[in-house]
Amino acid sequence: MTWLRAAVFAALFLFCAVRMAVAQDVTLTSHDGKVEISGTLLGFDGEFYRIETQFGELTVDGSGVLCDGPGCPSLTSYVAEIRLSGSSTMADVLMPALIEGFALRNGYNTERQETGGSGFEYRLVDAGSKVSVARFIFHIATTDEGFADLLADEADIVMALREIRPAERQRARDLGLGDMTGINRSRVLALDAMVPVVAQGNPVRAVSVTDLMRAFSGEISNWQELGGPDAPISLHLPDVGSGLAQAVEDRLLAPAKATLSQNVTRHRRSSNLSRAVSADPFALGIASFSEARPARMLTLTGECGFSLSASRRTIKTEDYPLTSPMFLYLPARRLPKIGREFLSYSRGPAAQAVIRRAGFVDQAAERIPVNRQGDRLANAIAAAGPETGLDEIQRLMTVLAPLERLTTSFRFEPGSSRPDAQSRFNIDQLARALEAGAHDAGEFLFVGFSDGDGPAAGNRKIALKRAESVRDAVLSAAETAGLDRVKIGVEAFGEALPMACDDSEWGRQVNRRVEIWVR
């Protein structure tokens, strides 16, 4: 029996040794031989190894070690791979346009290759040496699938038309991917909006947000109730799981405690939705602003008579209530160097020009002179009353007339003083502009506005506090800015300049804002 036990132990030892040899497929050794780390290679970005060891996941600088084992990558023929998954709206046009712009700027040629089904890839080739340097691999899916791919380590970047949800955020944290809402884990790439669309021949030109909600919940089913012909309404939305469709339910239906009608035609891509709506005179859809054509967009109205249309400027300022930022989400691990360079490029002025040319709304700050504020000033005069009289409107004009409004605005999460996702990005963007000296020798005024719910004096105090909090956040983020070269002030006018009606939550949300006025 002794020999049998010994044979069994020997076999188990050999089995475990073989398993360890298979699992620990690389060994990293320092040049002096004093440090040695073995483990499973998880990734290599051309500079750093990422390996799973008995001590956990480690990232090791490749310049300081020698790699040995079957898993070691080739250092001479290394091609960076960046895997992207998520929104088809972003994958179809926007991301390819940015990759081509990045390649042109950095001396690379691009080669696009379809990979079948729901994917394609861009290969970047050095124009001089003709050597491949990177592959951008796309999985065209939905925002839901993009986050699922990231959590399964099958994607490096998520393309999303909505913010990450709490359950996804917690799951990412549990998997060691970090806080996905952090400034280095998420960013707004461009801006979009949810827009109601109809066929060109449909006589209806505008719809209230309330009636839009009632239509998509099934409460309204005939065009007569919206001022159209006696015909049933055919509803169209993007696929279940797409960020745009989820935003419709979260932001249009949920505030009214309404549920989506079962009689909705779904579309895999927003561009297909717009074409289907344009071909059906009785269709009503909600599409991406960037892909609304060939259908026609409806203007949003309120009971008080104010109206808001989606345009590049109203989306950029978030004055249009159904804005939908386009996000990139990144895990808490290093991307290959060329991937980091691409992300840096995507925030710069050259990329903003590419975003505009591709038909999307960029984030480059623009100035709007006071003489272009006609509709807003007309709304202010129409809304003037006993509490907010013409004397307050005159004070507003005295303060703002010498200045110009920046398209960079700040709004807040519902029921909170925390800036919303786009505004958090705007804080960082504005801080970087101050650090770069873009507003040196100028005047910078943070101006707070409120909704009309409650006493006017109290609303003005609330608006002033919001303006001060945004100012403080920007100045805190602008660590290297020469603030002595900029005149910075704070002002508030409360409910004196409404953007929308106060009879709905979406209208009050639009009116609660902080604007930037400059000279």
Coordinates of C-alpha atoms in Angstrom, one line a residue, residues 262-512:
Q262 CA -46.8 46.8 -26.4
N263 CA -47.6 48.0 -30.0
V264 CA -44.2 49.3 -30.9
T265 CA -42.1 48.4 -33.9
R266 CA -38.5 48.0 -33.0
H267 CA -35.4 48.7 -35.2
R268 CA -31.9 47.4 -34.9
R269 CA -30.5 50.7 -36.1
S270 CA -31.7 54.2 -35.6
S271 CA -31.1 55.0 -39.3
N272 CA -33.5 52.2 -40.3
L273 CA -36.1 53.6 -37.9
S274 CA -36.0 57.0 -39.7
R275 CA -36.4 55.4 -43.1
A276 CA -39.3 53.3 -41.9
V277 CA -41.1 56.4 -40.4
S278 CA -40.5 58.5 -43.5
A279 CA -42.3 55.8 -45.6
D280 CA -45.4 55.6 -43.3
P281 CA -47.6 58.7 -43.2
F282 CA -49.1 57.5 -39.9
A283 CA -45.9 56.6 -38.1
L284 CA -44.5 58.3 -35.0
G285 CA -41.0 57.5 -33.9
I286 CA -38.3 58.7 -31.5
A287 CA -34.9 58.7 -33.3
S288 CA -31.4 60.0 -32.8
F289 CA -31.0 63.7 -33.9
S290 CA -28.0 62.7 -35.9
E291 CA -30.0 60.1 -37.8
A292 CA -33.4 61.8 -38.0
R293 CA -33.4 62.2 -41.8
P294 CA -35.2 61.4 -44.1
A295 CA -38.0 61.7 -41.5
R296 CA -39.1 65.2 -40.2
M297 CA -38.5 66.3 -36.6
L298 CA -41.4 67.6 -34.5
T299 CA -41.1 70.7 -32.3
L300 CA -41.7 70.2 -28.5
T301 CA -44.3 72.4 -27.0
G302 CA -45.7 73.2 -23.5
E303 CA -49.0 74.2 -22.2
C304 CA -47.8 77.8 -21.6
G305 CA -47.0 78.3 -25.3
F306 CA -43.2 77.9 -25.2
S307 CA -41.7 75.7 -27.8
L308 CA -38.3 74.1 -28.3
S309 CA -36.8 72.6 -31.4
A310 CA -33.8 70.3 -31.6
S311 CA -30.8 72.0 -33.3
R312 CA -27.1 71.9 -33.0
R313 CA -27.1 74.9 -30.7
T314 CA -30.0 73.9 -28.4
I315 CA -28.5 70.5 -28.0
K316 CA -25.1 71.8 -27.2
T317 CA -26.5 74.2 -24.5
E318 CA -28.9 71.5 -23.2
D319 CA -31.8 73.9 -23.8
Y320 CA -33.5 71.1 -25.7
P321 CA -34.9 68.9 -22.9
L322 CA -34.3 65.5 -24.4
T323 CA -30.5 65.7 -25.0
S324 CA -28.6 62.4 -25.0
P325 CA -24.8 62.6 -24.5
M326 CA -22.7 60.0 -26.4
F327 CA -20.4 58.3 -23.9
L328 CA -17.2 56.3 -24.0
Y329 CA -16.7 54.1 -20.9
L330 CA -13.2 52.7 -20.1
P331 CA -12.1 50.1 -17.5
A332 CA -9.4 50.9 -14.9
R333 CA -6.6 49.4 -17.0
R334 CA -4.1 50.7 -19.4
L335 CA -5.0 50.8 -23.1
P336 CA -2.2 50.4 -25.6
K337 CA -0.3 53.7 -26.2
I338 CA -2.0 54.3 -29.6
G339 CA -5.4 53.8 -27.9
R340 CA -4.5 56.4 -25.3
E341 CA -3.3 58.8 -28.1
F342 CA -6.6 58.3 -29.9
L343 CA -8.6 59.1 -26.8
S344 CA -6.5 62.2 -26.2
Y345 CA -7.1 63.3 -29.9
S346 CA -10.9 62.7 -29.5
R347 CA -11.1 65.6 -26.9
G348 CA -9.1 68.1 -29.0
P349 CA -10.3 70.8 -31.5
A350 CA -9.4 68.7 -34.6
A351 CA -11.7 66.0 -33.4
Q352 CA -14.5 68.5 -32.7
A353 CA -14.3 69.6 -36.4
V354 CA -14.6 65.9 -37.4
I355 CA -17.6 65.4 -35.2
R356 CA -19.4 68.4 -36.8
R357 CA -18.6 67.2 -40.3
A358 CA -19.9 63.7 -39.4
G359 CA -23.3 65.3 -38.6
F360 CA -23.1 65.1 -34.8
V361 CA -23.1 67.9 -32.2
D362 CA -19.5 68.7 -31.0
Q363 CA -18.6 70.2 -27.7
A364 CA -16.4 73.1 -28.8
A365 CA -17.6 76.2 -26.9
E366 CA -19.3 78.8 -29.1
R367 CA -20.4 82.4 -28.2
I368 CA -24.0 83.5 -28.7
P369 CA -24.5 87.3 -28.7
V370 CA -27.4 88.8 -26.8
N371 CA -29.1 89.9 -30.0
R372 CA -29.5 86.1 -30.8
Q373 CA -31.5 85.6 -27.7
G374 CA -34.8 86.8 -29.2
D375 CA -37.0 83.8 -28.3
R376 CA -35.6 83.6 -24.8
L377 CA -36.2 87.2 -24.1
A378 CA -39.7 87.0 -25.6
N379 CA -40.4 84.1 -23.2
A380 CA -39.1 86.2 -20.3
I381 CA -41.4 89.1 -21.1
A382 CA -44.4 86.8 -21.6
A383 CA -43.7 85.1 -18.2
A384 CA -43.2 88.3 -16.3
G385 CA -45.6 88.7 -13.4
P386 CA -46.0 90.2 -9.9
E387 CA -43.0 88.4 -8.5
T388 CA -40.7 88.7 -11.4
G389 CA -41.5 92.0 -13.1
L390 CA -40.1 94.0 -15.9
D391 CA -37.7 95.7 -13.6
E392 CA -35.9 92.3 -13.1
I393 CA -35.9 91.8 -16.9
Q394 CA -34.3 95.2 -17.3
R395 CA -31.7 94.3 -14.7
L396 CA -31.0 91.1 -16.5
M397 CA -30.5 93.0 -19.8
T398 CA -28.2 95.6 -18.1
V399 CA -25.9 92.9 -16.8
L400 CA -25.9 90.6 -19.8
A401 CA -26.2 92.9 -22.8
P402 CA -22.4 93.7 -22.9
L403 CA -21.6 89.9 -22.8
E404 CA -22.0 86.8 -24.9
R405 CA -23.3 83.5 -23.8
L406 CA -21.1 80.4 -24.1
T407 CA -22.8 77.2 -25.3
T408 CA -21.3 75.5 -22.3
S409 CA -24.1 75.2 -19.7
F410 CA -24.7 73.3 -16.5
R411 CA -27.8 71.4 -15.4
F412 CA -28.4 69.1 -12.5
E413 CA -29.7 65.6 -11.8
P414 CA -33.4 65.4 -10.9
G415 CA -33.9 66.4 -7.2
S416 CA -30.2 67.0 -6.7
S417 CA -27.6 69.7 -6.7
R418 CA -25.2 67.3 -8.4
P419 CA -24.4 68.4 -12.0
D420 CA -25.6 65.8 -14.6
A421 CA -23.3 63.7 -16.7
Q422 CA -22.8 66.2 -19.5
S423 CA -22.3 69.1 -17.0
R424 CA -19.6 67.1 -15.1
F425 CA -17.8 66.8 -18.4
N426 CA -18.4 70.5 -19.1
I427 CA -16.7 71.4 -15.7
D428 CA -13.6 69.5 -16.8
Q429 CA -13.6 71.0 -20.3
L430 CA -14.0 74.6 -19.0
A431 CA -11.3 74.0 -16.4
R432 CA -8.9 72.9 -19.1
A433 CA -9.8 76.0 -21.2
L434 CA -8.9 78.2 -18.3
E435 CA -5.6 76.4 -17.8
A436 CA -4.8 76.9 -21.4
G437 CA -5.4 80.7 -21.1
A438 CA -8.4 80.7 -23.5
H439 CA -10.1 83.4 -21.4
D440 CA -7.2 85.4 -20.2
A441 CA -7.8 89.2 -19.9
G442 CA -11.5 88.5 -20.2
E443 CA -14.6 88.5 -18.0
F444 CA -16.3 85.3 -16.9
L445 CA -19.8 85.4 -15.3
F446 CA -21.5 82.3 -13.9
V447 CA -25.3 83.0 -14.1
G448 CA -27.8 81.0 -12.2
F449 CA -31.5 80.4 -13.2
S450 CA -34.3 78.5 -11.6
D451 CA -37.7 77.2 -12.3
G452 CA -40.8 79.2 -11.2
D453 CA -41.9 76.7 -8.5
G454 CA -42.0 78.7 -5.3
P455 CA -41.4 82.3 -4.2
A456 CA -39.2 84.3 -6.7
A457 CA -36.8 85.6 -3.9
G458 CA -36.2 82.0 -2.7
N459 CA -35.6 80.8 -6.3
R460 CA -33.1 83.5 -6.9
K461 CA -31.1 82.4 -3.8
I462 CA -31.2 78.8 -4.9
A463 CA -30.0 79.8 -8.4
L464 CA -27.2 81.9 -6.9
K465 CA -26.0 78.9 -4.7
R466 CA -26.0 76.7 -7.8
A467 CA -23.9 79.2 -9.7
E468 CA -21.5 79.5 -6.9
S469 CA -21.2 75.7 -6.6
V470 CA -20.4 75.4 -10.4
R471 CA -17.9 78.2 -10.2
D472 CA -16.2 76.5 -7.2
A473 CA -16.1 73.1 -9.0
V474 CA -14.5 74.7 -12.2
L475 CA -11.9 76.6 -10.2
S476 CA -11.1 73.6 -8.1
A477 CA -10.5 71.5 -11.3
A478 CA -8.4 74.3 -13.0
E479 CA -5.4 73.7 -10.8
T480 CA -2.8 75.3 -13.0
A481 CA -4.9 78.2 -14.4
G482 CA -3.7 81.8 -13.9
L483 CA -7.0 82.9 -12.3
D484 CA -5.6 86.4 -11.7
R485 CA -5.7 87.0 -15.4
V486 CA -9.5 86.4 -15.6
K487 CA -12.3 88.4 -14.0
I488 CA -14.7 85.9 -12.5
G489 CA -18.1 86.7 -11.1
V490 CA -21.4 85.2 -10.1
E491 CA -24.9 86.4 -10.7
A492 CA -28.5 85.0 -10.5
F493 CA -31.8 85.9 -12.0
G494 CA -33.9 83.0 -10.7
E495 CA -37.0 82.4 -12.8
A496 CA -36.6 85.5 -14.9
L497 CA -35.5 83.8 -18.1
P498 CA -37.5 80.6 -18.5
M499 CA -36.6 78.2 -21.3
A500 CA -39.7 76.0 -21.0
C501 CA -43.1 75.8 -19.2
D502 CA -43.0 75.0 -15.5
D503 CA -46.1 72.8 -15.6
S504 CA -44.0 69.6 -16.1
E505 CA -40.9 68.1 -14.5
W506 CA -39.0 68.2 -17.8
G507 CA -39.8 71.9 -18.2
R508 CA -38.6 72.7 -14.6
Q509 CA -35.5 70.6 -15.3
V510 CA -34.7 72.7 -18.3
N511 CA -35.2 75.9 -16.4
R512 CA -32.8 75.0 -13.6

